[in-house]
GROMACS .gro file of C-alpha atoms in nm:
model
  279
    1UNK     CA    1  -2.017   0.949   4.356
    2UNK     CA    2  -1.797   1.220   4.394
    3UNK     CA    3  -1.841   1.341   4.750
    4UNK     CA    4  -1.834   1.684   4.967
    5UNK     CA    5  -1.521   1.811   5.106
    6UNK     CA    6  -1.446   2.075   5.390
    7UNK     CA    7  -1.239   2.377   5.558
    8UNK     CA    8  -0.855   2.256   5.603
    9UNK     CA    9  -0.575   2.478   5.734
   10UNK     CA   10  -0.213   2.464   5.750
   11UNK     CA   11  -0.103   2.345   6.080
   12UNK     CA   12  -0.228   2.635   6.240
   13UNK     CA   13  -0.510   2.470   6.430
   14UNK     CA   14  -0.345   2.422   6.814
   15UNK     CA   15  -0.466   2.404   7.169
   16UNK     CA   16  -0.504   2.724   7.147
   17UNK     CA   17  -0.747   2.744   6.904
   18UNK     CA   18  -0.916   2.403   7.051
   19UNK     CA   19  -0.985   2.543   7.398
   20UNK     CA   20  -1.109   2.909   7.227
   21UNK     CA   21  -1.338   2.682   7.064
   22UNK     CA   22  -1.411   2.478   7.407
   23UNK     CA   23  -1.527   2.822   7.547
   24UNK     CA   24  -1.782   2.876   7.284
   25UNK     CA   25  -1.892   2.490   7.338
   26UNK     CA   26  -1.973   2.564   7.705
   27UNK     CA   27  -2.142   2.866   7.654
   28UNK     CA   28  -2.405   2.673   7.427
   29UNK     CA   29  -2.439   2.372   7.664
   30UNK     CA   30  -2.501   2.643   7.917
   31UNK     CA   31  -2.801   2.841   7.709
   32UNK     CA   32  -2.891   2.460   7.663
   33UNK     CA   33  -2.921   2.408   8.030
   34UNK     CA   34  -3.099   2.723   8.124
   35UNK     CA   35  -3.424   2.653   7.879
   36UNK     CA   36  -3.350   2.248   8.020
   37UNK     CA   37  -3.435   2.447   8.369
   38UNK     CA   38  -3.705   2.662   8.209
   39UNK     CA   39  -3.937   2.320   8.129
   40UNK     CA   40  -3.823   2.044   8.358
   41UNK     CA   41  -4.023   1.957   8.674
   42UNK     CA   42  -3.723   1.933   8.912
   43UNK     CA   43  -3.415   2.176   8.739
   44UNK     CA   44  -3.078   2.037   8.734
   45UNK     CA   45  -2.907   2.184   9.049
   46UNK     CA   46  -2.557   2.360   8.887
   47UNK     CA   47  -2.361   2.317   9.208
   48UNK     CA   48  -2.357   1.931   9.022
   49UNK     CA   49  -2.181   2.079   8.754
   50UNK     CA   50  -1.970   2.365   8.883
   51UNK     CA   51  -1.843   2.165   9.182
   52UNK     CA   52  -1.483   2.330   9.138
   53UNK     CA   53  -1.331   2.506   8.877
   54UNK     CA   54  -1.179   2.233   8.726
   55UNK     CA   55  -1.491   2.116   8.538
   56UNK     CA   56  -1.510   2.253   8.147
   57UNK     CA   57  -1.642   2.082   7.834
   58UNK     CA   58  -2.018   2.042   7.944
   59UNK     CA   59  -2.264   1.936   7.748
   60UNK     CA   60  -2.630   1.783   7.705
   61UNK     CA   61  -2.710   1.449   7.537
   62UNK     CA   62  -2.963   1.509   7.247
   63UNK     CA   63  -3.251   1.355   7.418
   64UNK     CA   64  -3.154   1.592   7.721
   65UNK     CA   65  -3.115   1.280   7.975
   66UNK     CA   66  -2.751   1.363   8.067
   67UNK     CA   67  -2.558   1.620   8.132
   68UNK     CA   68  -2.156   1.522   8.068
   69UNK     CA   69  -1.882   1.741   8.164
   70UNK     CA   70  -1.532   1.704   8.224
   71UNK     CA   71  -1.382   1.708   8.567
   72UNK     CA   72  -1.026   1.704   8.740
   73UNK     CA   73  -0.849   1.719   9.060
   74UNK     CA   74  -0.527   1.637   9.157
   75UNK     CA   75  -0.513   1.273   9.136
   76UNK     CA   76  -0.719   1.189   8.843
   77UNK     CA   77  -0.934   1.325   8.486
   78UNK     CA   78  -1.280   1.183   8.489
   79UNK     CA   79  -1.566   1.278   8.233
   80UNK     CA   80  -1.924   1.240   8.436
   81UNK     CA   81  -2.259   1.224   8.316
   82UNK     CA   82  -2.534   1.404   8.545
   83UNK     CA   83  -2.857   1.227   8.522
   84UNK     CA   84  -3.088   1.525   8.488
   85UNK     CA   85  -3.386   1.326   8.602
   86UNK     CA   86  -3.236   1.237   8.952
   87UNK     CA   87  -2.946   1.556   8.976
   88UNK     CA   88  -2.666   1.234   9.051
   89UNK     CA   89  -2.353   1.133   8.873
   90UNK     CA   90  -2.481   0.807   8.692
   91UNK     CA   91  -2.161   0.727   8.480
   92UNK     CA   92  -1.788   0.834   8.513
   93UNK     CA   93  -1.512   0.778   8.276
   94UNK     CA   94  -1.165   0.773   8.500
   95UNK     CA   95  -0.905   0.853   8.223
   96UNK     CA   96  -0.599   0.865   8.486
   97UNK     CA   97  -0.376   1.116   8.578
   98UNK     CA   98  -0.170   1.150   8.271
   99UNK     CA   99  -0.452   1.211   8.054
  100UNK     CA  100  -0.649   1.431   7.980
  101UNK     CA  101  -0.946   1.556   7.731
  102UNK     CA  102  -0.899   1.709   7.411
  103UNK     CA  103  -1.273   1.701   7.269
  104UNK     CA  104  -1.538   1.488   7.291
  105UNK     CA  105  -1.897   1.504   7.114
  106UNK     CA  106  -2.210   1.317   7.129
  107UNK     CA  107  -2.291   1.113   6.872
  108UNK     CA  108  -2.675   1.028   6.917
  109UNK     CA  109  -2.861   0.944   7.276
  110UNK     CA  110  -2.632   0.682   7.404
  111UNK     CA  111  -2.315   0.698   7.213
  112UNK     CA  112  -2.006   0.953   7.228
  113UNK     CA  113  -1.667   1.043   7.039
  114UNK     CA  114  -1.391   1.105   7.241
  115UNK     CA  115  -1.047   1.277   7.158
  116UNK     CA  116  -0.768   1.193   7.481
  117UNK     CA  117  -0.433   1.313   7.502
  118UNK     CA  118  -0.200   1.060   7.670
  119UNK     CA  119   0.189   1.143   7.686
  120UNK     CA  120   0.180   1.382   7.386
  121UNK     CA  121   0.015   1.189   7.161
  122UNK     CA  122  -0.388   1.172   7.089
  123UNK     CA  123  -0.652   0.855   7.112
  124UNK     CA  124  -0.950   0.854   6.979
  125UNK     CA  125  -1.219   0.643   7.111
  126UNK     CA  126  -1.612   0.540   7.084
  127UNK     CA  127  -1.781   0.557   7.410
  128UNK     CA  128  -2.111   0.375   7.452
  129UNK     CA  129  -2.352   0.412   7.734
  130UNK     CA  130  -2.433   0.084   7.887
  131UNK     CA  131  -2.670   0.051   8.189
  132UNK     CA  132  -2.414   0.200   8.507
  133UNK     CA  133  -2.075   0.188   8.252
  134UNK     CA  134  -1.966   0.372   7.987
  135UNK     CA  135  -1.807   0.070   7.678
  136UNK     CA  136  -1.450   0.223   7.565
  137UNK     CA  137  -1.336   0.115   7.199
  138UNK     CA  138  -1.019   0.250   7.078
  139UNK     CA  139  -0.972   0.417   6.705
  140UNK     CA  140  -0.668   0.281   6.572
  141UNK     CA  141  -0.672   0.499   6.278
  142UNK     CA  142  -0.520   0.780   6.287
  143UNK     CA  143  -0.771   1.137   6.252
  144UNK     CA  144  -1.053   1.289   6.369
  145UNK     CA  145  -1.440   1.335   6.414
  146UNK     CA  146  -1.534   1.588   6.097
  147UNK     CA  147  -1.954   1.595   6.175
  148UNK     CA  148  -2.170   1.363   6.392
  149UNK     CA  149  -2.389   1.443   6.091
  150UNK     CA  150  -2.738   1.443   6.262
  151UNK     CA  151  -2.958   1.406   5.971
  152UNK     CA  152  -2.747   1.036   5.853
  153UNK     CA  153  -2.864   0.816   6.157
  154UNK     CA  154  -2.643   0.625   6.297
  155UNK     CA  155  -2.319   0.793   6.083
  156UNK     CA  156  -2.036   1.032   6.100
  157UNK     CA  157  -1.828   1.214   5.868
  158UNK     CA  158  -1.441   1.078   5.973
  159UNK     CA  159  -1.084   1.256   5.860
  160UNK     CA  160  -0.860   0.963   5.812
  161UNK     CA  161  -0.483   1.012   5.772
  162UNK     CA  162  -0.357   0.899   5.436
  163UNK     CA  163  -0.115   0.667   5.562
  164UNK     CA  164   0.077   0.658   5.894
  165UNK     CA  165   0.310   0.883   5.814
  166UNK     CA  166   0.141   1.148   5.628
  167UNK     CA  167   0.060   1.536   5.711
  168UNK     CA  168  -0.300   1.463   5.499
  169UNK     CA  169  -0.630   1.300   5.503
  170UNK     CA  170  -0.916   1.157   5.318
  171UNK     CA  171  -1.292   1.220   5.434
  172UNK     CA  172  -1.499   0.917   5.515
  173UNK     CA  173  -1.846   0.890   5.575
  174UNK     CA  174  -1.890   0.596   5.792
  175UNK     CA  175  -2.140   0.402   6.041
  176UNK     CA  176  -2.053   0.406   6.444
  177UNK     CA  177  -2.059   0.052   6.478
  178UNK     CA  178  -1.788   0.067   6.207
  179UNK     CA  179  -1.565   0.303   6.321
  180UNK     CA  180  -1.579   0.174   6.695
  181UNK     CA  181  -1.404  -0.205   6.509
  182UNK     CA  182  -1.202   0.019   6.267
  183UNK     CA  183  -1.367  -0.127   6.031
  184UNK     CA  184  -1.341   0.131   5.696
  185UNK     CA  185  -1.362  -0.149   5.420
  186UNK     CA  186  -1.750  -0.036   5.368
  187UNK     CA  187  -1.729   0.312   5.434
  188UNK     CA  188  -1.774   0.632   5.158
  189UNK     CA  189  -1.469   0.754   5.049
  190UNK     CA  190  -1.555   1.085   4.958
  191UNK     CA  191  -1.314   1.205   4.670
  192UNK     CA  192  -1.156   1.545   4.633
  193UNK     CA  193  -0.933   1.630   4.353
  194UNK     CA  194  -0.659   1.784   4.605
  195UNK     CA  195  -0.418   1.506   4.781
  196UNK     CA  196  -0.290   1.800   5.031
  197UNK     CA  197  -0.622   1.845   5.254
  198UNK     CA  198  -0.515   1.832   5.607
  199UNK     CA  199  -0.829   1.952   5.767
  200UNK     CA  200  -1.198   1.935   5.662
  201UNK     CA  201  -1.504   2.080   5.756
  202UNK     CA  202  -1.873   2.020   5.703
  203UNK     CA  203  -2.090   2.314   5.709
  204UNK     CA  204  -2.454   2.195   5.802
  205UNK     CA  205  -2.631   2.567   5.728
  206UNK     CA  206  -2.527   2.528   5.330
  207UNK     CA  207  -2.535   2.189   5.371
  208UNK     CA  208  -2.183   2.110   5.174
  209UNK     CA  209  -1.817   2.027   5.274
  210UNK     CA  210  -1.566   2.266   5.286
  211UNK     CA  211  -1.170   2.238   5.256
  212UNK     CA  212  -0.885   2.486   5.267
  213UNK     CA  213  -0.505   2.405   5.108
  214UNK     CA  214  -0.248   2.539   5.171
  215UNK     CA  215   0.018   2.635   4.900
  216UNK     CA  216   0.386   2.655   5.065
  217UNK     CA  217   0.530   2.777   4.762
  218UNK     CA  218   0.260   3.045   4.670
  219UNK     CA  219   0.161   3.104   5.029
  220UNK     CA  220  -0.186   3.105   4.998
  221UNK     CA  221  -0.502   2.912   5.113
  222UNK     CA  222  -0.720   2.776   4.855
  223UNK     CA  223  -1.108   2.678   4.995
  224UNK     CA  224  -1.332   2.475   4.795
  225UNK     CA  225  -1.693   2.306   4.888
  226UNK     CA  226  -1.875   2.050   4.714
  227UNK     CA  227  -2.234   1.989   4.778
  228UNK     CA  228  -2.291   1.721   5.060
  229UNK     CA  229  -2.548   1.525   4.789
  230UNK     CA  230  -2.213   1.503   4.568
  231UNK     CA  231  -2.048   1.727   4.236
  232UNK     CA  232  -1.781   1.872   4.137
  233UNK     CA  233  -1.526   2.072   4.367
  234UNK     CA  234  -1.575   2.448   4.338
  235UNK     CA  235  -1.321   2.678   4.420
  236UNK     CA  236  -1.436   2.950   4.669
  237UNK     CA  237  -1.154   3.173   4.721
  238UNK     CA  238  -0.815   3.226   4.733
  239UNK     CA  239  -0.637   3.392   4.980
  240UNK     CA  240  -0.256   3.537   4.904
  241UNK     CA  241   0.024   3.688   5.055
  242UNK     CA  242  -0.076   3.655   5.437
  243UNK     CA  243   0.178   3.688   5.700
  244UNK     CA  244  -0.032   3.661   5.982
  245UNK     CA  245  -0.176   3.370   6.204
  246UNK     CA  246  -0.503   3.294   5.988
  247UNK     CA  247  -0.744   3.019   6.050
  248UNK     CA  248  -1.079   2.948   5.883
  249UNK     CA  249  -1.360   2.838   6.113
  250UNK     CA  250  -1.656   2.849   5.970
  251UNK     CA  251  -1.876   3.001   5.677
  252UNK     CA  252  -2.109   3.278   5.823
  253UNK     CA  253  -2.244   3.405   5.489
  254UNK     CA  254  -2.177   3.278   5.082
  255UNK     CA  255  -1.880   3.454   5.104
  256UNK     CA  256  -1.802   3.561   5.444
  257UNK     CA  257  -1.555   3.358   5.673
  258UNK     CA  258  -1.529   3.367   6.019
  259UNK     CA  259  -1.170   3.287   6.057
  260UNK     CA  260  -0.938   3.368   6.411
  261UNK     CA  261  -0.664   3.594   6.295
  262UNK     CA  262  -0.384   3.849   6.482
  263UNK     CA  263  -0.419   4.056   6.128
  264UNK     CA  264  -0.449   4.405   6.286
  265UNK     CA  265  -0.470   4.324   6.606
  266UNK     CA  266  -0.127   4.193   6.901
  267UNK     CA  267  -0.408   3.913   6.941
  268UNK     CA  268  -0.587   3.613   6.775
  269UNK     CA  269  -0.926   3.705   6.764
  270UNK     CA  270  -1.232   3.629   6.597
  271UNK     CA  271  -1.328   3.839   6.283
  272UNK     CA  272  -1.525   3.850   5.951
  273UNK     CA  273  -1.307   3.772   5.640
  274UNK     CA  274  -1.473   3.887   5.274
  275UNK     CA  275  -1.344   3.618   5.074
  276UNK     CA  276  -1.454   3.848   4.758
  277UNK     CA  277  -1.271   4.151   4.830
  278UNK     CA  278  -0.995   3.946   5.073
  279UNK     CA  279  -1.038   4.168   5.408
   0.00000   0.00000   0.00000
């Protein structure tokens, strides 16, 4: 079955763009956390979260049981999960002092994908809950989390790199007990008729996978979708002749982008991009 595809971008997606992104992710964990104090018996003192300023990237498990959030000081990086039933530090993840935390995402109620950066170079790992512990298993492939995809229990939608050396990816939907052994041999290769996609994207609202190429020679980005229940690849747009920083982030509309861009502006911000009429 020919599968859905996503929003990929020239190598334009850096830290900078990751912790912009970050900031959004905390300000929804934090709306999360006020209607968490709005109907629990006994709220979730934030002092536990916002012990120091070095704490960023929290976020509530789907059942609402933990609270995780990043933490460091200047010795080590830790990632702790706040029970909210008793307001204590359960669980903590000590990554070490030359590491730190790119992403991370839960996955369901106990299990979580986590993106480290260790001496300039990323590890990806599965992270499963386990009474007082947290169970580490390394990703030796090489890529990243595309979707936890919440409506495929117990699957995700994976970017693996083509081969070890290569700038691209193919899109896998696979099961978590899978890609914690690195296990791909029965995952869903989903195919796209493009062997340049370097970044994908699933967009949940119009339930299909997105993709963006980019053309060196013509410098322009080509995005395509395909429905998530399979198809063909349509071609969405085409964007030409940009000389500005331009990066697609998500579908807002049928044909409106949201996409962080310095076009017009001495900074990358966030706008609306018609892909019809290409402003």
């Amino acid at each position: 079955m020919e599968a859905p595809v996503k929003i990929s971008s020239l190598t334009l997606f850096n830290q900078g763009v990751r912790n912009n992104m970050n900031k959004v992710r905390c300000v929804l964990a934090l709306i999360c956390l006020s209607l968490l104090v709005k109907v629990s018996a006994q709220p979730l003192n934030i002092e536990k979260i916002f012990v120091s300023p070095q704490n960023s990237l929290v976020k509530l498990s789907p059942d609402g049981n933990f609270v995780s959030g990043y933490y460091w000081d200047d010795k080590r990086h830790y990632v702790n999960f706040i029970s909210t039933k008793t307001n204590k530090i359960e669980m903590s993840i000590d990554i070490g002092v030359d590491s730190s935390i790119n992403s991370y995402s839960w996955l369901n109620n106990s299990q979580l994908f986590f993106d480290f950066k260790y001496n300039r170079s990323d590890t990806k790992f599965i992270g499963t809950l386990k009474d007082s512990h947290v169970e580490m298993s390394v990703i030796k492939s090489k890529g990243y989390l595309v979707d936890v995809l919440a409506d495929v229990p117990d699957s995700v939608m994976f970017a693996k790199r083509s081969n070890y050396k290569s700038r691209y990816y193919d899109l896998y939907i696979i099961k978590i007990s899978e890609l914690a052994k690195d296990d791909f041999s029965q995952a869903q290769k989903i195919e796209h008729n493009s062997s340049k996609v370097s970044l994908y994207s699933y967009d949940e609202r119009l339930n299909r996978i997105n993709t963006v190429e980019y053309d060196e020679d013509e410098n322009e980005l080509i995005i395509k979708s395909i429905p998530f229940s399979g198809g063909s690849w349509n071609t969405i747009a085409t964007i030409k002749e940009f000389d500005s920083y331009f990066m697609p982030v998500a579908f807002i509309k049928e044909h409106t982008l949201a996409v962080l861009t310095n076009q017009n502006s001495d900074k990358i911000v966030l706008q609306e991009f018609d892909t019809n009429t290409q402003q």
